[in-house]
Short mmCIF file of C-alpha atoms in Angstrom, two decimals:
data_model
loop_
_atom_site.label_atom_id
_atom_site.label_comp_id
_atom_site.label_asym_id
_atom_site.label_seq_id
_atom_site.Cartn_x
_atom_site.Cartn_y
_atom_site.Cartn_z
CA MET A 163 -155.81 -97.34 -136.73
CA LYS A 164 -152.40 -95.45 -136.61
CA GLY A 165 -154.22 -94.10 -133.33
CA LEU A 166 -155.35 -98.02 -131.79
CA HIS A 167 -151.71 -99.24 -132.67
CA LEU A 168 -149.97 -96.11 -130.62
CA TRP A 169 -152.40 -96.85 -127.41
CA LEU A 170 -151.07 -100.19 -127.95
CA GLY A 171 -147.43 -99.71 -127.70
CA ALA A 172 -148.04 -97.42 -124.94
CA LEU A 173 -150.02 -100.14 -123.04
CA ALA A 174 -146.69 -101.96 -123.75
CA LEU A 175 -144.67 -100.09 -122.69
CA ALA A 176 -146.20 -99.49 -119.25
CA LEU A 177 -146.41 -102.89 -118.38
CA LEU A 178 -142.42 -103.41 -119.36
CA LEU A 179 -141.25 -100.70 -116.90
CA PRO A 180 -141.15 -101.18 -113.43
CA ALA A 181 -143.90 -99.85 -111.22
CA ALA A 182 -141.72 -97.90 -108.98
CA ALA A 183 -140.63 -96.12 -112.36
CA LEU A 184 -144.23 -94.98 -113.73
CA ALA A 185 -144.62 -92.75 -109.94
CA ALA A 186 -143.39 -90.47 -109.59
CA ASP A 187 -140.83 -89.10 -107.57
CA LEU A 188 -141.39 -87.49 -103.73
CA LYS A 189 -139.50 -84.25 -103.13
CA VAL A 190 -138.20 -83.25 -99.66
CA GLY A 191 -136.86 -80.06 -99.69
CA LEU A 192 -133.63 -79.67 -96.82
CA MET A 193 -132.32 -76.08 -95.49
CA CYS A 194 -129.22 -75.79 -94.24
CA PRO A 195 -126.15 -73.51 -94.28
CA LEU A 196 -124.06 -75.52 -96.77
CA THR A 197 -121.63 -71.61 -96.54
CA GLY A 198 -120.62 -69.24 -94.01
CA LYS A 199 -119.98 -70.08 -90.58
CA TRP A 200 -122.51 -72.69 -90.54
CA ALA A 201 -121.03 -74.83 -92.60
CA SER A 202 -119.95 -77.33 -90.77
CA GLU A 203 -123.65 -77.89 -89.53
CA GLY A 204 -125.03 -78.11 -92.87
CA GLN A 205 -122.74 -80.27 -93.86
CA ASP A 206 -123.85 -82.21 -90.91
CA MET A 207 -127.39 -82.10 -91.87
CA LYS A 208 -127.49 -82.76 -95.66
CA ASN A 209 -124.77 -85.66 -94.76
CA ILE A 210 -127.71 -86.61 -92.37
CA VAL A 211 -130.59 -86.59 -94.60
CA SER A 212 -128.92 -88.11 -97.83
CA LEU A 213 -128.19 -90.96 -95.27
CA LEU A 214 -132.16 -91.44 -94.09
CA VAL A 215 -133.20 -90.78 -97.93
CA ASP A 216 -130.86 -93.30 -99.83
CA GLU A 217 -132.57 -96.02 -97.00
CA ALA A 218 -135.62 -95.38 -97.21
CA ASN A 219 -135.03 -96.03 -101.66
CA SER A 220 -132.83 -99.23 -101.01
CA LYS A 221 -135.99 -100.47 -99.20
CA GLY A 222 -138.56 -99.37 -102.00
CA GLY A 223 -139.08 -95.47 -101.04
CA VAL A 224 -142.50 -94.71 -99.59
CA ASN A 225 -145.40 -96.44 -100.85
CA GLY A 226 -143.86 -97.47 -103.94
CA GLN A 227 -142.67 -93.97 -104.42
CA LYS A 228 -138.54 -93.14 -103.72
CA ILE A 229 -138.25 -89.39 -102.11
CA LYS A 230 -135.53 -87.18 -103.87
CA LEU A 231 -133.83 -84.62 -101.60
CA VAL A 232 -133.91 -81.26 -102.83
CA VAL A 233 -130.81 -79.08 -100.55
CA GLU A 234 -130.78 -74.97 -100.60
CA ASP A 235 -127.85 -73.64 -98.99
CA ASP A 236 -129.68 -70.77 -96.83
CA ALA A 237 -125.86 -69.86 -95.48
CA GLY A 238 -127.14 -69.45 -92.47
CA ASP A 239 -128.32 -65.79 -93.28
CA PRO A 240 -132.00 -64.16 -93.10
CA ARG A 241 -132.07 -63.12 -96.81
CA THR A 242 -130.04 -65.71 -98.48
CA ALA A 243 -132.88 -68.13 -96.47
CA ALA A 244 -135.90 -66.29 -97.94
CA LEU A 245 -134.45 -67.02 -101.15
CA ALA A 246 -133.86 -70.03 -100.43
CA ALA A 247 -138.06 -70.97 -99.05
CA GLN A 248 -138.83 -69.18 -102.28
CA LYS A 249 -136.79 -71.69 -104.69
CA LEU A 250 -138.25 -74.51 -102.68
CA ALA A 251 -141.34 -73.30 -102.56
CA SER A 252 -141.69 -73.39 -106.45
CA ALA A 253 -139.70 -76.82 -106.10
CA GLY A 254 -142.13 -79.25 -106.24
CA VAL A 255 -141.08 -80.65 -102.45
CA VAL A 256 -144.02 -82.23 -99.98
CA ALA A 257 -142.36 -80.86 -97.08
CA VAL A 258 -139.83 -78.63 -96.30
CA ILE A 259 -136.67 -79.26 -93.38
CA GLY A 260 -134.69 -76.71 -91.43
CA THR A 261 -133.24 -74.81 -90.70
CA TYR A 262 -130.15 -73.95 -88.17
CA GLY A 263 -130.54 -70.68 -86.21
CA SER A 264 -133.82 -69.17 -85.55
CA ALA A 265 -133.42 -65.36 -86.47
CA VAL A 266 -132.96 -68.07 -90.18
CA THR A 267 -135.98 -70.04 -89.94
CA GLU A 268 -137.86 -66.85 -89.10
CA ALA A 269 -137.27 -65.60 -92.34
CA SER A 270 -138.61 -68.61 -94.07
CA GLN A 271 -142.03 -69.62 -92.15
CA ASN A 272 -144.32 -66.97 -94.11
CA ILE A 273 -143.00 -67.61 -96.99
CA LEU A 274 -143.01 -71.76 -96.81
CA ASP A 275 -146.47 -71.90 -94.78
CA GLU A 276 -148.02 -68.70 -97.46
CA ALA A 277 -146.89 -71.58 -100.28
CA GLY A 278 -148.87 -74.25 -97.86
CA LEU A 279 -145.47 -76.44 -97.27
CA VAL A 280 -145.21 -78.51 -93.72
CA GLN A 281 -141.64 -76.85 -92.54
CA ILE A 282 -140.21 -78.75 -89.08
CA GLY A 283 -136.97 -76.92 -87.77
CA THR A 284 -134.27 -78.23 -86.66
CA GLY A 285 -132.28 -76.03 -84.59
CA SER A 286 -134.72 -73.14 -84.06
CA THR A 287 -135.19 -72.87 -80.85
CA SER A 288 -136.77 -69.05 -79.72
CA VAL A 289 -140.18 -68.87 -78.56
CA ARG A 290 -142.36 -67.09 -80.70
CA LEU A 291 -141.71 -69.37 -83.97
CA THR A 292 -144.37 -72.04 -82.60
CA GLU A 293 -146.78 -68.65 -80.73
CA LYS A 294 -147.15 -67.35 -84.12
CA GLY A 295 -150.14 -69.95 -84.92
CA LEU A 296 -148.28 -70.77 -88.39
CA PRO A 297 -150.65 -74.41 -88.74
CA LEU A 298 -148.14 -75.93 -91.18
CA PHE A 299 -144.67 -75.16 -88.36
CA PHE A 300 -142.78 -77.68 -86.57
CA ARG A 301 -139.62 -78.60 -84.51
CA THR A 302 -137.36 -81.14 -83.81
CA CYS A 303 -135.88 -78.89 -80.89
CA PRO A 304 -136.67 -77.95 -77.91
CA ARG A 305 -137.48 -73.91 -77.32
CA ASP A 306 -135.99 -71.16 -75.20
CA ASP A 307 -138.36 -71.69 -72.21
CA ALA A 308 -137.22 -75.18 -71.66
CA GLN A 309 -133.88 -74.81 -72.09
CA GLY A 310 -133.44 -71.96 -70.12
CA LYS A 311 -134.97 -73.80 -67.20
CA SER A 312 -132.96 -76.67 -67.72
CA ALA A 313 -129.67 -74.57 -67.38
CA ALA A 314 -131.16 -72.58 -64.33
CA ALA A 315 -131.99 -75.89 -62.24
CA ALA A 316 -127.70 -77.47 -63.75
CA ILE A 317 -126.61 -73.48 -61.82
CA VAL A 318 -128.12 -74.12 -59.39
CA LYS A 319 -127.19 -77.97 -59.37
CA GLY A 320 -123.32 -76.80 -59.61
CA GLY A 321 -123.93 -74.53 -56.30
CA TYR A 322 -122.78 -71.39 -58.45
CA LYS A 323 -124.60 -68.36 -56.41
CA ALA A 324 -123.34 -64.91 -58.33
CA VAL A 325 -123.98 -65.84 -62.73
CA ALA A 326 -122.72 -63.43 -65.28
CA LEU A 327 -125.39 -63.86 -68.54
CA LEU A 328 -123.42 -63.03 -71.75
CA HIS A 329 -125.66 -63.15 -75.40
CA ASP A 330 -125.45 -62.71 -78.59
CA ASN A 331 -128.00 -60.84 -79.39
CA SER A 332 -129.93 -63.15 -82.07
CA SER A 333 -132.89 -64.49 -81.46
CA TYR A 334 -132.21 -67.83 -80.23
CA ALA A 335 -129.27 -66.43 -78.18
CA LYS A 336 -130.92 -63.66 -76.76
CA GLY A 337 -134.16 -65.69 -75.48
CA LEU A 338 -132.45 -67.93 -73.75
CA ALA A 339 -130.93 -65.17 -71.66
CA GLU A 340 -133.67 -63.58 -70.86
CA GLU A 341 -135.61 -67.17 -69.93
CA THR A 342 -132.33 -68.29 -67.87
CA ARG A 343 -132.25 -64.99 -66.19
CA THR A 344 -136.08 -65.37 -64.71
CA ALA A 345 -135.61 -68.62 -63.47
CA LEU A 346 -132.10 -67.76 -61.87
CA GLU A 347 -133.49 -64.67 -60.18
CA LYS A 348 -136.81 -67.68 -59.20
CA ALA A 349 -133.94 -69.72 -57.63
CA GLY A 350 -132.33 -66.87 -55.86
CA VAL A 351 -129.62 -67.29 -57.39
CA LYS A 352 -127.43 -63.36 -58.43
CA VAL A 353 -127.23 -61.86 -62.04
CA LEU A 354 -124.10 -59.60 -61.70
CA PHE A 355 -123.86 -59.50 -65.57
CA TYR A 356 -126.27 -59.12 -69.13
CA ASP A 357 -125.14 -58.14 -71.95
CA ALA A 358 -124.36 -58.90 -75.72
CA LEU A 359 -121.19 -59.54 -77.82
CA THR A 360 -120.88 -58.75 -81.26
CA PRO A 361 -120.55 -62.25 -83.19
CA GLY A 362 -118.09 -63.16 -85.82
CA GLU A 363 -115.59 -60.88 -83.81
CA ARG A 364 -112.00 -61.61 -83.67
CA ASP A 365 -111.47 -60.57 -79.81
CA TYR A 366 -113.19 -59.87 -77.10
CA THR A 367 -110.59 -59.59 -74.46
CA ALA A 368 -113.17 -56.27 -73.47
CA ILE A 369 -116.59 -57.63 -73.02
CA LEU A 370 -114.40 -60.85 -71.07
CA THR A 371 -112.20 -57.88 -69.32
CA LYS A 372 -115.87 -56.30 -68.15
CA LEU A 373 -116.89 -59.68 -66.86
CA LYS A 374 -113.73 -60.37 -65.20
CA ALA A 375 -114.64 -56.77 -62.87
CA ALA A 376 -118.43 -58.36 -62.46
CA GLY A 377 -116.92 -60.76 -60.19
CA PRO A 378 -118.97 -63.90 -61.40
CA ASP A 379 -118.58 -67.20 -60.36
CA LEU A 380 -119.92 -68.99 -63.03
CA VAL A 381 -120.22 -66.93 -66.76
CA PHE A 382 -123.12 -68.53 -68.75
CA PHE A 383 -122.89 -67.44 -72.59
CA THR A 384 -126.17 -68.29 -74.88
CA GLY A 385 -124.54 -68.15 -78.04
CA TYR A 386 -123.09 -70.51 -80.88
CA TYR A 387 -119.90 -72.22 -80.87
CA PRO A 388 -118.07 -70.42 -83.23
CA GLU A 389 -118.24 -66.82 -80.33
CA THR A 390 -117.62 -69.75 -77.60
CA GLY A 391 -114.47 -71.28 -79.18
CA MET A 392 -112.82 -67.64 -79.24
CA LEU A 393 -114.31 -66.51 -75.95
CA LEU A 394 -112.91 -69.77 -73.96
CA ARG A 395 -109.51 -69.15 -75.87
CA GLN A 396 -108.66 -65.82 -75.03
CA LYS A 397 -110.53 -66.21 -71.58
CA ARG A 398 -107.31 -68.54 -70.60
CA GLU A 399 -105.12 -66.08 -72.44
CA MET A 400 -105.26 -63.38 -70.01
CA GLY A 401 -105.42 -65.92 -66.98
CA TRP A 402 -109.13 -65.75 -65.62
CA ASN A 403 -109.49 -69.20 -64.93
CA VAL A 404 -113.66 -68.62 -63.73
CA PRO A 405 -115.88 -72.10 -64.36
CA MET A 406 -117.86 -71.18 -68.15
CA MET A 407 -121.09 -72.88 -69.48
CA GLY A 408 -123.14 -73.09 -72.88
CA GLY A 409 -126.57 -73.98 -73.76
CA ASP A 410 -127.05 -76.40 -76.57
CA ALA A 411 -125.46 -74.09 -79.73
CA ALA A 412 -122.75 -75.31 -77.96
CA ASN A 413 -122.45 -79.11 -78.62
CA HIS A 414 -120.57 -78.67 -81.49
CA GLN A 415 -116.85 -80.66 -82.14
CA ASP A 416 -115.11 -77.89 -83.78
CA LEU A 417 -115.76 -75.29 -80.79
CA VAL A 418 -112.95 -77.47 -79.21
CA LYS A 419 -110.64 -76.89 -82.30
CA ILE A 420 -110.89 -73.24 -81.64
CA ALA A 421 -110.78 -72.87 -78.17
CA GLY A 422 -107.85 -76.06 -78.63
CA PRO A 423 -107.94 -79.00 -76.05
CA GLU A 424 -106.68 -76.73 -72.84
CA ALA A 425 -109.29 -73.94 -72.52
CA ALA A 426 -111.80 -75.86 -73.86
CA ALA A 427 -111.14 -77.92 -70.68
CA GLY A 428 -114.15 -78.05 -68.03
CA TYR A 429 -116.14 -76.14 -69.80
CA PHE A 430 -119.65 -77.43 -69.69
CA PHE A 431 -123.42 -77.26 -71.95
CA ILE A 432 -126.41 -78.19 -71.22
CA SER A 433 -128.10 -79.86 -75.03
CA PRO A 434 -130.56 -82.52 -76.07
CA PRO A 435 -128.10 -85.92 -76.33
CA LEU A 436 -125.91 -87.24 -79.67
CA PRO A 437 -127.08 -90.50 -81.23
CA GLN A 438 -123.32 -91.91 -79.61
CA ASP A 439 -124.68 -91.08 -75.93
CA MET A 440 -127.87 -93.00 -76.82
CA ASP A 441 -128.72 -96.81 -76.05
CA MET A 442 -131.91 -96.77 -78.66
CA PRO A 443 -131.90 -99.49 -80.86
CA GLU A 444 -133.12 -96.74 -83.58
CA ALA A 445 -129.91 -94.59 -82.92
CA ARG A 446 -127.72 -97.43 -82.67
CA ASN A 447 -128.53 -98.62 -86.09
CA PHE A 448 -127.97 -95.12 -87.25
CA LEU A 449 -124.38 -94.93 -86.57
CA THR A 450 -124.19 -97.87 -88.01
CA ALA A 451 -124.81 -96.95 -90.91
CA TYR A 452 -123.30 -92.88 -90.67
CA LYS A 453 -119.99 -94.83 -89.77
CA ALA A 454 -120.32 -96.85 -92.80
CA LYS A 455 -120.55 -94.05 -95.49
CA TYR A 456 -118.62 -91.36 -93.36
CA ASN A 457 -115.81 -93.01 -91.77
CA SER A 458 -116.57 -90.81 -88.34
CA VAL A 459 -119.57 -90.03 -86.11
CA PRO A 460 -121.79 -87.08 -85.99
CA VAL A 461 -120.42 -83.44 -84.54
CA SER A 462 -123.56 -81.67 -83.91
CA VAL A 463 -127.16 -82.20 -81.93
CA TRP A 464 -128.90 -80.66 -84.81
CA ALA A 465 -127.41 -82.50 -87.80
CA VAL A 466 -129.63 -85.51 -86.11
CA LEU A 467 -132.12 -83.42 -85.22
CA ALA A 468 -132.63 -82.71 -89.62
CA GLY A 469 -132.37 -86.63 -89.38
CA ASP A 470 -135.56 -87.17 -86.48
CA ALA A 471 -136.76 -84.04 -88.98
CA PHE A 472 -136.72 -86.88 -91.41
CA LYS A 473 -138.21 -89.55 -89.71
CA VAL A 474 -141.49 -88.20 -89.14
CA ILE A 475 -141.27 -86.83 -92.63
CA GLU A 476 -141.13 -90.33 -94.27
CA ALA A 477 -143.79 -91.63 -91.37
CA ALA A 478 -146.21 -89.69 -92.37
CA LEU A 479 -146.18 -90.18 -96.16
CA ALA A 480 -145.98 -93.88 -95.10
CA ALA A 481 -149.26 -93.46 -93.34
CA GLY A 482 -150.62 -91.63 -96.79
CA LYS A 483 -150.60 -88.63 -96.02
CA THR A 484 -149.06 -85.91 -98.96
CA GLU A 485 -151.36 -83.01 -98.37
CA PRO A 486 -150.02 -80.15 -96.18
CA GLU A 487 -152.90 -80.43 -93.50
CA GLN A 488 -152.82 -83.95 -93.23
CA MET A 489 -149.40 -84.11 -92.72
CA ALA A 490 -149.69 -81.40 -89.60
CA ALA A 491 -152.68 -83.38 -88.11
CA TRP A 492 -151.19 -86.69 -88.71
CA LEU A 493 -147.66 -84.93 -87.08
CA LYS A 494 -149.46 -83.13 -84.29
CA GLN A 495 -151.40 -86.19 -82.80
CA LEU A 496 -147.78 -88.21 -83.35
CA LYS A 497 -146.37 -89.75 -80.28
CA ASP A 498 -143.33 -91.53 -78.68
CA MET A 499 -142.53 -92.76 -82.05
CA PRO A 500 -138.85 -93.79 -81.86
CA GLY A 501 -135.94 -91.76 -83.42
CA LEU A 502 -132.24 -90.39 -83.62
CA SER A 503 -132.53 -88.78 -80.05
CA GLY A 504 -135.55 -89.94 -78.47
CA ALA A 505 -139.14 -90.49 -78.19
CA LEU A 506 -140.52 -87.98 -81.38
CA GLY A 507 -144.15 -85.84 -80.97
CA PHE A 508 -145.68 -83.08 -81.08
CA ASP A 509 -148.11 -80.80 -79.26
CA ALA A 510 -151.11 -78.38 -81.15
CA LYS A 511 -148.01 -75.58 -81.02
CA GLY A 512 -146.21 -77.70 -83.36
CA ASP A 513 -143.29 -77.74 -80.51
CA ARG A 514 -141.44 -81.43 -80.20
CA VAL A 515 -142.84 -82.46 -76.66
CA GLY A 516 -140.79 -84.49 -73.79
CA GLU A 517 -137.58 -83.71 -71.91
CA PHE A 518 -134.10 -83.91 -74.01
CA TYR A 519 -131.39 -81.54 -71.64
CA ARG A 520 -128.91 -83.21 -70.49
CA THR A 521 -125.12 -81.68 -69.02
CA TYR A 522 -121.94 -82.91 -70.90
CA VAL A 523 -118.43 -81.54 -69.52
CA VAL A 524 -115.34 -80.90 -71.68
CA ASP A 525 -112.59 -83.28 -70.77
CA GLY A 526 -108.47 -83.01 -71.34
CA LYS A 527 -109.02 -84.75 -74.15
CA GLY A 528 -111.72 -82.27 -75.99
CA ALA A 529 -114.12 -84.56 -75.91
CA PHE A 530 -117.31 -84.11 -74.42
CA VAL A 531 -118.56 -86.61 -71.74
CA LEU A 532 -122.11 -86.97 -70.59
CA GLN A 533 -122.69 -86.17 -67.60
CA PRO A 534 -125.02 -89.03 -64.97
CA LYS A 535 -128.35 -87.11 -64.37
#
């Protein structure tokens, strides 16, 4: 009788509890650089994904289950990223979003693959990341080879004939420089200079002096926005007015803070567009919600691509694909799903499909102005 009473009591309690409380949370992992030189990127990634998680939960979650975001700081460092990946692998997450930086993402790939977790990189464009044959790895950003062709096309369109290529030896920047050099040589554009700087330094006058001596009509630095800002500022200080361009790692408003509006004016870069430059319902709705919560607009496209990663994970979960292999198979057949940065879909390697690159020019007030196609 005592056992019967206990059973009836448990049944009564279960009937009183809402269905959502009985279902375990679906945990989604996010790796991002919350500390280190890319901390603003990581904070934006966290803000955007957190906003989308809250929106999903306010609508009842996914199939009656709430989503819980588990965040780990990778500090923009490969060694820290490996530790972050290990923590997420043991946290019971169904998939992992992140991270920013190809070398940082690469340090986490094998760990998450061996744990049997879908990983969606967001700011990791190195070609080799999806050439390894890892079946559970995807990315919402395009690859360096696609960007290299777009960069070369922008250089040719601008009428530049003699280009200096500068990178920072990172997987991303060196890969982009190599892909661009190949495309430029095929187009008949001279590459007068090809070398690397050391990221994180405060004085780049020595490398700028070498660049100036080469006599280019354009400098293309393929690295990240902190070094780009320093180069622009110091180039202006030495009185050298040669045009300078960058790749999509320059698409962050902190570039102007570092360089100063006057030094940044006229600088241009190629990048996937930000939501505020897109006229899609998904982008408009997202911007409205983002402004309401944070009283600002996103300053980095990479953080937005983290939001896109969450959107496709949410869609896969809504389709009942909770197992890693099922989720991966579902993502590889996904095509033209409306996202925050455009249509979302993946090929058999896990690469995002579609054309995204546009040209931005920094105006005299430090604003990034999207150029017509």
